[in-house]
XYZ file of C-alpha atoms in Angstrom:
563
model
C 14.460 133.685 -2.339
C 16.349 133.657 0.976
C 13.525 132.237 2.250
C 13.610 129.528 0.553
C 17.062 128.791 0.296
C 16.905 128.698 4.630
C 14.428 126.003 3.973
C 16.126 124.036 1.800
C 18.926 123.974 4.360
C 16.879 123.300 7.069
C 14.994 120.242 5.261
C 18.788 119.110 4.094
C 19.848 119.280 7.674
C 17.050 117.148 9.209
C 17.318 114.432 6.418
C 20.753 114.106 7.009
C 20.328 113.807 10.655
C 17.355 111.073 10.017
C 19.948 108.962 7.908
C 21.793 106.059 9.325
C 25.371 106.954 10.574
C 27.175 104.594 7.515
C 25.144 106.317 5.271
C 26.195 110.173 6.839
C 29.714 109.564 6.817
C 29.076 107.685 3.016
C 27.394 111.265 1.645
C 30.130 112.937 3.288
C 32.818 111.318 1.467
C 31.312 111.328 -1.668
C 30.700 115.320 -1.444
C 33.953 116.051 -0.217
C 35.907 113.423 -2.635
C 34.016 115.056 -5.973
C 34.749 118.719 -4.869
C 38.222 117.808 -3.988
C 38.607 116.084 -7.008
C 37.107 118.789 -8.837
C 39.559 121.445 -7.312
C 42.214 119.517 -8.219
C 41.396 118.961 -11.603
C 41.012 122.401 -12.052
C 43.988 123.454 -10.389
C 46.246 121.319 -12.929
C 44.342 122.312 -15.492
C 44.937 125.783 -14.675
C 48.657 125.417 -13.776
C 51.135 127.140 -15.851
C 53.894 124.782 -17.675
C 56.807 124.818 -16.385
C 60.505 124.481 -18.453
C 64.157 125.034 -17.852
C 65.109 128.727 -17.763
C 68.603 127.469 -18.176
C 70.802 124.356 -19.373
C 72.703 122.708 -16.369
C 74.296 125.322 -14.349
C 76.339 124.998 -11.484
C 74.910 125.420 -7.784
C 76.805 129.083 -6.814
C 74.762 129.996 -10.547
C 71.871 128.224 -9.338
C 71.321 129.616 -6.548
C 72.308 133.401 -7.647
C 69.448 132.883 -10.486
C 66.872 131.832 -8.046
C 68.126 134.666 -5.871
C 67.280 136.981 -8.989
C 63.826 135.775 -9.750
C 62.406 135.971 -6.153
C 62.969 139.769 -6.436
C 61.663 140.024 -9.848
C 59.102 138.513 -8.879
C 58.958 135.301 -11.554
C 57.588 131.957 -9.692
C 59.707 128.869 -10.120
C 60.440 125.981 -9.133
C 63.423 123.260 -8.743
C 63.492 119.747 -10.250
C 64.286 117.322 -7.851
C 65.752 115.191 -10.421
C 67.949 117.087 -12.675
C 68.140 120.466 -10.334
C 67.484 122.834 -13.343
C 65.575 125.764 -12.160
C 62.066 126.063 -14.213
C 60.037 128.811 -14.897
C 56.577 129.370 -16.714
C 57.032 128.545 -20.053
C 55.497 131.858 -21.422
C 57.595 133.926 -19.148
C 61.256 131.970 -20.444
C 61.942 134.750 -23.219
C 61.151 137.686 -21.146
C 63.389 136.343 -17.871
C 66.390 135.277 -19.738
C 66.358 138.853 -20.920
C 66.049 140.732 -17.547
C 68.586 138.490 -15.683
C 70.977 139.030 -19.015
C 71.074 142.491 -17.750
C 72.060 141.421 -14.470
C 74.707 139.286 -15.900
C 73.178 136.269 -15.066
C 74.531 133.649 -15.409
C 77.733 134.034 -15.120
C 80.394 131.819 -17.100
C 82.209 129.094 -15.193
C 85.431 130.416 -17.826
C 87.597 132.994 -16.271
C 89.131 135.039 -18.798
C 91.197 137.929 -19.374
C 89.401 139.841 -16.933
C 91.098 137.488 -14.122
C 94.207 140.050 -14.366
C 92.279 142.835 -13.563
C 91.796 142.054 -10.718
C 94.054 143.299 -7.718
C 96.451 140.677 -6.838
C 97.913 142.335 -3.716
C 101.302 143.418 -2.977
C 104.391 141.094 -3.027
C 103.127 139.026 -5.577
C 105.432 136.617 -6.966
C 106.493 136.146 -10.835
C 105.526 132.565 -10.105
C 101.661 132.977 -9.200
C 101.503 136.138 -11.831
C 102.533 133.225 -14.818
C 100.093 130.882 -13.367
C 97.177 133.825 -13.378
C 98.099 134.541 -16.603
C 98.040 130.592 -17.744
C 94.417 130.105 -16.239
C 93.227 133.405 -18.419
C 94.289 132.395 -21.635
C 92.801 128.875 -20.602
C 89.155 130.872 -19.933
C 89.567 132.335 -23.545
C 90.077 129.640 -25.595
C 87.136 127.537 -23.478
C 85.011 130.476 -24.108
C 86.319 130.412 -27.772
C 85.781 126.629 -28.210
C 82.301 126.955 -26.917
C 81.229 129.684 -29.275
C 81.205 126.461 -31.654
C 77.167 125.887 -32.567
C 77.390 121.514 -31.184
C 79.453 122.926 -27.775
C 77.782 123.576 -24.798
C 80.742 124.447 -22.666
C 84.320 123.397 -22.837
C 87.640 123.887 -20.719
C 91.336 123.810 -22.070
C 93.876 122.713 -20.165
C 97.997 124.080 -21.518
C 100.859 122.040 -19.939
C 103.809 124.779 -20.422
C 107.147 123.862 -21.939
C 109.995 123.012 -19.467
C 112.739 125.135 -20.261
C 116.530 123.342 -19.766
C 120.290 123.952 -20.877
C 120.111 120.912 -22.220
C 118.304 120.401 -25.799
C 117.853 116.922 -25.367
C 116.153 117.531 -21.952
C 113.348 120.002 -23.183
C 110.049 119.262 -23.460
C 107.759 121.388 -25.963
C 103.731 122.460 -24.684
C 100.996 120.641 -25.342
C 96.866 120.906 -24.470
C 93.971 119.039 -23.875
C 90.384 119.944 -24.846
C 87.567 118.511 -22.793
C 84.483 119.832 -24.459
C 80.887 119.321 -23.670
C 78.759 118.627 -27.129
C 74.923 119.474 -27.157
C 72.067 116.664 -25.874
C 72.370 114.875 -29.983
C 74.850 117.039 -31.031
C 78.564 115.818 -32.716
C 81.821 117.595 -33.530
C 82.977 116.551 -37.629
C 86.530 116.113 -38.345
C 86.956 119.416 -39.808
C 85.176 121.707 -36.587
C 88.216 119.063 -34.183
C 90.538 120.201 -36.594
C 89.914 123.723 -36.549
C 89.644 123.399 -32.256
C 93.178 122.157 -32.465
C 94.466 124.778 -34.817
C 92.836 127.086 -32.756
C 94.600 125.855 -29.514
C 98.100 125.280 -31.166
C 97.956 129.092 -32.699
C 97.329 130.618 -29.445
C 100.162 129.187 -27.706
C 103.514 129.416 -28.894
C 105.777 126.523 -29.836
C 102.758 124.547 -29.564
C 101.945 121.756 -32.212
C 98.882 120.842 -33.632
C 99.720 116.728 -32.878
C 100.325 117.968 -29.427
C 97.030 119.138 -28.684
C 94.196 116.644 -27.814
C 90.343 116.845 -27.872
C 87.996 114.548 -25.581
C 84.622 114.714 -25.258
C 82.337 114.236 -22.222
C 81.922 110.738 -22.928
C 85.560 109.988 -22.424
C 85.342 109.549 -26.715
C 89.344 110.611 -28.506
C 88.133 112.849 -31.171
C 91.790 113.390 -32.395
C 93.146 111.053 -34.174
C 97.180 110.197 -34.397
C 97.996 109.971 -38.411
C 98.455 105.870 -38.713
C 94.964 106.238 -37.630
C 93.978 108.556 -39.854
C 93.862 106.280 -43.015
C 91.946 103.402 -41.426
C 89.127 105.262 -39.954
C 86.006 106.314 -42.078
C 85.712 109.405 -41.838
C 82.229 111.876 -40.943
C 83.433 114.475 -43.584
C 83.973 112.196 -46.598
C 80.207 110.554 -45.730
C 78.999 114.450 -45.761
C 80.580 115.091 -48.918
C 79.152 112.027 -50.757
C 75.794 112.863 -49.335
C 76.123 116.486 -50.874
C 77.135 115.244 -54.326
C 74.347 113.168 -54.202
C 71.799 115.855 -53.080
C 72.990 117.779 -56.158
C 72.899 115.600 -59.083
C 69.225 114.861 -57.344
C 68.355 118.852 -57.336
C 69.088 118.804 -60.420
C 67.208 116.108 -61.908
C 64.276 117.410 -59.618
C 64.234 120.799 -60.905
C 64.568 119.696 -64.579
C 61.358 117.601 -64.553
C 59.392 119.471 -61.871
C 57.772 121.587 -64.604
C 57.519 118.595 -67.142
C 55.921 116.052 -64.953
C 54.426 118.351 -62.007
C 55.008 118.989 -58.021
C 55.894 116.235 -56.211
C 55.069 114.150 -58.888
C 58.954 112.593 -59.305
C 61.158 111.123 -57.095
C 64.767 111.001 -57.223
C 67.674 109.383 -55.640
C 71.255 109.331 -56.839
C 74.453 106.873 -55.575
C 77.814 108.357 -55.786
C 80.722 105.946 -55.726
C 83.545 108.428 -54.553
C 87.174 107.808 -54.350
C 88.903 109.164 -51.500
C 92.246 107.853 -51.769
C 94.928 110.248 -51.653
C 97.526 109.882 -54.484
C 100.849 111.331 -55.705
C 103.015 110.787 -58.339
C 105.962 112.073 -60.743
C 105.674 110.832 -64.360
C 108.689 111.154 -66.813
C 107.526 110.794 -70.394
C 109.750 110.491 -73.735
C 108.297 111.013 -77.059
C 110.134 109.201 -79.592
C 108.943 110.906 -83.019
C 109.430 114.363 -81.831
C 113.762 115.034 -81.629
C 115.320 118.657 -82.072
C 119.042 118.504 -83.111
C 120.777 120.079 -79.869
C 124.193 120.205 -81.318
C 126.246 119.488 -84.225
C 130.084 119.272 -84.627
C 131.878 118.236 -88.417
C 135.128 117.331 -88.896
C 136.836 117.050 -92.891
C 140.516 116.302 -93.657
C 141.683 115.729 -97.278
C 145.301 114.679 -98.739
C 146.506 115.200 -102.179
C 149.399 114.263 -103.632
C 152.696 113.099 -102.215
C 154.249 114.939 -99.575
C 157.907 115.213 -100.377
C 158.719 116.194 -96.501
C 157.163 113.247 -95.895
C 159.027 110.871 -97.361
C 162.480 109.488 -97.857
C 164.827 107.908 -95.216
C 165.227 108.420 -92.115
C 168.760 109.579 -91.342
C 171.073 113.113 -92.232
C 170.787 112.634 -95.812
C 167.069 113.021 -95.459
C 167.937 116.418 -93.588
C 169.468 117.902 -96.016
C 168.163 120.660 -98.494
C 166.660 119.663 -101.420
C 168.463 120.197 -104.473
C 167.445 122.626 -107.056
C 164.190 122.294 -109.068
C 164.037 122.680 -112.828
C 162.388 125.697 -114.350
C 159.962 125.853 -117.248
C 158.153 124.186 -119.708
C 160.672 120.774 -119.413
C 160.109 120.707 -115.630
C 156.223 121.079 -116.225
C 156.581 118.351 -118.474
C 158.374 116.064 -116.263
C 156.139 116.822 -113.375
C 153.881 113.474 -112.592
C 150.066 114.870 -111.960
C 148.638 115.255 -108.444
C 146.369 112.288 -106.998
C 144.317 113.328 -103.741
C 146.490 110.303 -101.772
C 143.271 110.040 -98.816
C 140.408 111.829 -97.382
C 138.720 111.300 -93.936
C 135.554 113.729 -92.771
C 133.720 113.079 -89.383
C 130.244 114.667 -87.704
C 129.157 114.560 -84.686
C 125.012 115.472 -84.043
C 123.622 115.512 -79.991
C 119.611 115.028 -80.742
C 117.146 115.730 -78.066
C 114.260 113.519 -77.830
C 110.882 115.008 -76.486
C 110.410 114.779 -72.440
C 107.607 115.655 -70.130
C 107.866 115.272 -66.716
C 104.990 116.208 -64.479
C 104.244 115.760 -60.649
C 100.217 115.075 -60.263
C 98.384 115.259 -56.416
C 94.818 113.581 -57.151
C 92.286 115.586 -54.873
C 90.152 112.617 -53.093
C 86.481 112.624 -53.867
C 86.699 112.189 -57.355
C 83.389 110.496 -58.556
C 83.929 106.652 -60.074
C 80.563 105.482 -60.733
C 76.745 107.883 -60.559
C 73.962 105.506 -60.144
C 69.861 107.268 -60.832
C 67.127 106.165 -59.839
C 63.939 108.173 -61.431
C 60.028 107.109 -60.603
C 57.787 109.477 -61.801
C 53.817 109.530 -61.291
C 51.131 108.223 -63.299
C 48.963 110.796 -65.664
C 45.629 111.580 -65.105
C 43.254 111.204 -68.370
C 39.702 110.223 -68.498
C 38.401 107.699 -70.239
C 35.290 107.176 -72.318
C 32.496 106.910 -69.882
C 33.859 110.645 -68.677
C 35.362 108.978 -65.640
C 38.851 110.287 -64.397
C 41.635 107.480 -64.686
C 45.722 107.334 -63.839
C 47.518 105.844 -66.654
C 51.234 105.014 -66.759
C 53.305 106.863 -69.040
C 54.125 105.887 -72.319
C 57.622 104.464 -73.346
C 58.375 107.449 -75.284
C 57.971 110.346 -72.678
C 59.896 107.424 -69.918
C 62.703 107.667 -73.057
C 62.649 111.510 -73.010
C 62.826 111.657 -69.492
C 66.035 109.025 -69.612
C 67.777 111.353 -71.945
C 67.481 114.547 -69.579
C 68.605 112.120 -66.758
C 71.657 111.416 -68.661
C 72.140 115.161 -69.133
C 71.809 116.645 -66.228
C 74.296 114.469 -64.409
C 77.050 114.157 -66.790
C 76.260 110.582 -67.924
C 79.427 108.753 -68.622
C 78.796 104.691 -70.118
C 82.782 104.447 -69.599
C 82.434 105.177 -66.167
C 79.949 102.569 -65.556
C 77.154 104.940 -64.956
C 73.974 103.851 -65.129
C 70.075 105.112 -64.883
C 66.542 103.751 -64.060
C 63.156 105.430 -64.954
C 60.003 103.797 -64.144
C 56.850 104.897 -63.736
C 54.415 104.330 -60.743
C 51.215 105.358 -58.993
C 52.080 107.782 -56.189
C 49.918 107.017 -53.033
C 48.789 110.529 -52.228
C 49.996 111.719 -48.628
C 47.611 112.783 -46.222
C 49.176 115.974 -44.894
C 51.722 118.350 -46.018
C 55.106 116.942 -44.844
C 57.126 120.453 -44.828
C 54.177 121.771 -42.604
C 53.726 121.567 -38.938
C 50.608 119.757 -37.351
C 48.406 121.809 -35.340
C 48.349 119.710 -33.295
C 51.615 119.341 -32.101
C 51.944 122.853 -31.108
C 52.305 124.145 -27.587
C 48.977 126.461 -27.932
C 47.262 123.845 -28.697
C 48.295 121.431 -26.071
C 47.811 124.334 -23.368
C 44.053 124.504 -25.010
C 43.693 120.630 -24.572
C 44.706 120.349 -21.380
C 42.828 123.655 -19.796
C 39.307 122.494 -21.638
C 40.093 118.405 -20.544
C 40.442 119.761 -17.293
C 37.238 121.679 -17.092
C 35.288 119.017 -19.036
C 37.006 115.950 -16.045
C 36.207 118.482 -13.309
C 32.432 119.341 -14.320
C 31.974 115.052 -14.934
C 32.880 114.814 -11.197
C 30.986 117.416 -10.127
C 27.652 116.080 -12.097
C 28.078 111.921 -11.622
C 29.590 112.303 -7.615
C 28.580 115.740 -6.170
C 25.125 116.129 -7.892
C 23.543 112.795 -6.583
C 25.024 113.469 -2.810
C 23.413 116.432 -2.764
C 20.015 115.801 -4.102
C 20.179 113.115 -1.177
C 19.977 116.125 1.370
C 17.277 118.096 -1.180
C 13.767 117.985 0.109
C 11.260 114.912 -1.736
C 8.038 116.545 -3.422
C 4.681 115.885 -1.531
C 2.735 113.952 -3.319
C -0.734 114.943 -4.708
C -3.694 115.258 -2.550
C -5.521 112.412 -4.609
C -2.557 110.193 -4.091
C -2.819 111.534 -0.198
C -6.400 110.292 -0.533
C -6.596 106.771 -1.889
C -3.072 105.801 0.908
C -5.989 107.470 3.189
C -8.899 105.254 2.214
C -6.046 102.022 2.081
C -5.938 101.519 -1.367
C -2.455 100.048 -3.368
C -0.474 103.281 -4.459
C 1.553 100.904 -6.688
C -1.276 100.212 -8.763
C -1.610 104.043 -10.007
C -0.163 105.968 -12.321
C 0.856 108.680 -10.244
C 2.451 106.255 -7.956
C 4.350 104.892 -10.812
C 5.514 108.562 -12.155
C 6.398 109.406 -8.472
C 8.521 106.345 -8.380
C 10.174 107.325 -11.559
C 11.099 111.059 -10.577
C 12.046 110.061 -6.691
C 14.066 107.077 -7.321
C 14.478 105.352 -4.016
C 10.618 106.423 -3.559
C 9.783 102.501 -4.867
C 11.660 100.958 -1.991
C 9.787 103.159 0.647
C 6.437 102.457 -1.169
C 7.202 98.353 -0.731
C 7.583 98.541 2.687
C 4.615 100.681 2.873
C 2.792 97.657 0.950
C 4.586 95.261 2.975
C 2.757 96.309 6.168
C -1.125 96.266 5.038
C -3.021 93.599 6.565
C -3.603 91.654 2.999
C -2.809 93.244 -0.504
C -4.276 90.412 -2.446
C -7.328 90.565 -0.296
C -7.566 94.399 -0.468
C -7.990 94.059 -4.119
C -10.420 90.983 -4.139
C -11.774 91.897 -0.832
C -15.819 92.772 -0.336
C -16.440 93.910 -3.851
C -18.791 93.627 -6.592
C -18.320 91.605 -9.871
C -18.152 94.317 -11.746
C -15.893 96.334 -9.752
C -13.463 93.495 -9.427
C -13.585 92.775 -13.352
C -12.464 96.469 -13.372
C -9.615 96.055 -10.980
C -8.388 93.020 -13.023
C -8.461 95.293 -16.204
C -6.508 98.103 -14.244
C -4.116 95.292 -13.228
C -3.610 93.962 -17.355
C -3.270 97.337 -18.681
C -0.577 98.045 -15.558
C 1.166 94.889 -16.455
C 1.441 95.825 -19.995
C 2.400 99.416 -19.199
C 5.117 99.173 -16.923
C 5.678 94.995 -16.275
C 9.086 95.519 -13.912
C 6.990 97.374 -11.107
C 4.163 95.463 -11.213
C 6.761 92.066 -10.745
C 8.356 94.177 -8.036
C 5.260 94.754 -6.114
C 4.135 90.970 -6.272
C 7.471 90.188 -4.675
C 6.427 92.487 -1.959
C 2.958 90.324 -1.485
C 4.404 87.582 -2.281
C 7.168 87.985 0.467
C 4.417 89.573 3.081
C 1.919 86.515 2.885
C 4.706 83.943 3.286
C 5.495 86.082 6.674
């Protein structure tokens, strides 16, 4: 075996040196180029992924992380454009949690942990208000970003001015610069509770006096003119959750009628958001309740001596003496009621309702359904499974549970659409995730594409430049024989079969040809009939067998007799 393999070398070694210089430093590069390329196929093929360890981190945290990782021992490496640290991807969970234990990183927000540390004698009240400002600024960033769309976020409190004068004071107020998630938005209600948050921790501090920017520069509070004339992110959120539950519903009501993801629904909710508020006063005219009643009745009878007579002393004098019994009856003129006067006064109180009514915005005005269900499957009379559309009747059944399920209203203006379609049947599960797309499997691609590029080179560039330098088999003593005696190796089959397995063996067996004395007059040379009609037979049957080599070797005659 070793043997062998030293003479294999050797042979390599002197048919290198017998090539032409172009050619040596051509086999060279060819060698060298396929294993290189090969290597470095390999090598990326091989190569871990790399990703972020981190988000963006400043360079002091930068630079304390990659001090941490060199002694634990973790390769990395530093993106030139973005300067995020990176780390094997299968190592990220497993790093994050060692350098947590180290504290690493560390927030950019200073908190309350900023006054324990020693400040150093003589320190003034001034610079102890100031320390104590910048704390409660690190809280409420590191409150703000505990938000799920923040990624970091600094406050910023502008203390009030205390003066003698009322006039002359000027209350706190705070800005918010906050820095939202690559995608990532802030709804009205999460800036509203940031700015509640902000105004509660400082006192005398406003909610209008608070402001919240985001790292595009982008107002996200808005003054209260604004307020009205700006659509806003939570009233679109609402209307797309009313509409995602009138659609549950109908989904879940005719899932078991009709099938799995045989129906499709989609609902339109036309939502008033207008905020409204109003006192009403109301009288009812039919129903009255008597509050009060006051009656008066005065009645004269007779004539009222005292009353009468003439005004002077005669009338003030006592009157003179009556007469007594039945004469003076008799005389007596009978009594006449003289006038009679009664008065009442009723207070009624007439029904009243008054009532002071705050619409809540959202209310729904107008629920629009849309319903397409699938087509059934039957077969037909030749036995052969067919898709049908549904009949009227079950498209009418399925109308009235519609009108059920989301509180149909034909004074509201509702209205609802059922039709039935053929369903084009999907090709993979949409709640699944492709194989695919996973990171196991792209690893798998790219390690077995790199072995498969690598072992291409190594086969179509590397293979041929070395069989170059491999020894060429002898040929066979018969062949050694007839080139001997002078006869045409072309015109054999061995020759041909050599020429075949050696490749640039037909070249070398031309110019052999090429310097006989007369190839045409070899083979018609001093012969006998017979034994030329048998050389013209060998020379048919070759020129049916194998027609491009026998063409090739005329050439060569051809080309040597016109020399």
């Amino acid at each position: 075996m070793a043997s062998s393999l030293t003479a294999t070398l050797s042979t390599g070694m002197k048919t290198f040196t017998e090539m032409p210089t172009g050619r040596q430093v051509a086999l060279i590069g060819m060698i060298a180029g396929g294993v290189v390329a090969a290597v470095a196929i390999l090598f990326w093929a091989l190569k871990p992924s790399y990703a972020p360890i981190f988000g963006q981190m400043e360079s002091a945290e930068a630079a304390q992380v990659m001090q941490a990782l060199t002694q634990l021992g973790v390769p990395y490496k530093v993106d030139n454009l973005t300067g995020r640290v990176e780390i094997p991807q299968q190592r990220i969970a497993e790093t994050r949690l060692l350098l947590a234990g180290q504290g690493l990183p560390k927030s950019t927000d200073i908190g309350f942990e900023l006054l324990q540390q020693d400040a150093g004698f003589g320190t003034s009240r001034l610079i102890e208000g100031a320390r104590y400002q910048r704390a409660l600024e690190g809280e409420l960033g590191r409150s703000v970003a505990a938000l799920d769309p923040v990624e970091s976020a600094r406050v910023h409190i502008a203390k009030a001015e205390r003066s003698v004068f009322v006039r002359e004071r000027t209350p706190p107020s705070a800005s918010v610069v906050v820095h939202l998630k690559g995608g990532r938005s802030l709804t009205d209600a999460q800036v509203g509770a940031i700015v509640h948050l902000v105004s509660s921790s400082v006192p005398e501090l406003t909610p209008e006096r608070v402001t919240v920017v985001d790292q595009t520069g982008r107002l996200l509070t808005l003054d209260d003119k604004d307020e009205g004339n700006t659509l806003s992110l939570d009233n679109l959120d609402y209307t797309h959750r009313v509409e995602a539950s009138y659609a549950d519903r109908v989904q879940a009501l005719l899932t078991p009628i009709v099938g799995r993801d045989r129906v499709r629904v989609q609902v339109a909710a036309d939502l008033d958001f207008s905020r409204v508020e109003r006192t009403e006063e109301t009288f009812d005219p039919d129903r009255t309740a008597v509050r009060s009643e006051q009656s008066n009745e005065e009645e004269r009878i007779g004539n009222d001596p005292a009353a009468g007579g003439i005004p002077g002393a005669l009338t003030n004098q006592p009157p003179q003496g009556g007469t007594v019994g039945e004469r003076a009856a008799a005389n007596a003129s009978p009594l006449v009621p003289s006038s009679r006067s009664q008065q009442t006064t009723r207070n009624y109180e007439v029904d009243r309702t008054i009532a002071h009514v705050q619409e809540t915005p959202g209310g729904i005005q107008r629920l629009t359904a849309a319903v397409v269900v699938d087509y059934q499957d039957e077969v037909n009379d030749a036995g052969e499974p067919v898709r049908v559309p549904r009949s009227e009747a079950e498209l009418e059944t399925i109308r009235a549970l519609v009108r059920e399920a989301i509180g149909f209203k034909e004074a509201r203006g509702d209205s609802i659409r059922v039709s039935s379609a053929s369903f084009v049947p999907e090709s993979a599960d949409a709640d699944g995730v492709e194989f695919w797309t996973e990171t196991w499997f792209l690893e798998l691609v790219k390690v077995v594409g790199g072995f498969l590029t690598a072992l291409l080179v190594l086969l179509l560039v590397v293979r041929p430049g070395i069989r170059q330098l491999m020894p060429q088999p002898e040929p066979p003593e018969e062949q050694a024989a007839l080139e001997a005696d002078g006869e045409h190796p072309a015109l054999t089959d061995q020759s041909g079969s050599d020429s075949d397995e050696e490749g640039d063996g037909e070249g070398e067996e031309l110019v052999a040809l090429s310097h006989q004395p007369s190839a045409i007059g070899s083979l018609m040379g001093p012969k006998g009939a017979d034994q030329q009609q048998l050389d013209l037979e060998a020379v048919r049957q070759m020129v049916k067998e194998d027609p491009k080599r026998v063409v090739q070797v005329m050439k060569s005659w051809l080309a040597e007799d016109g020399n």
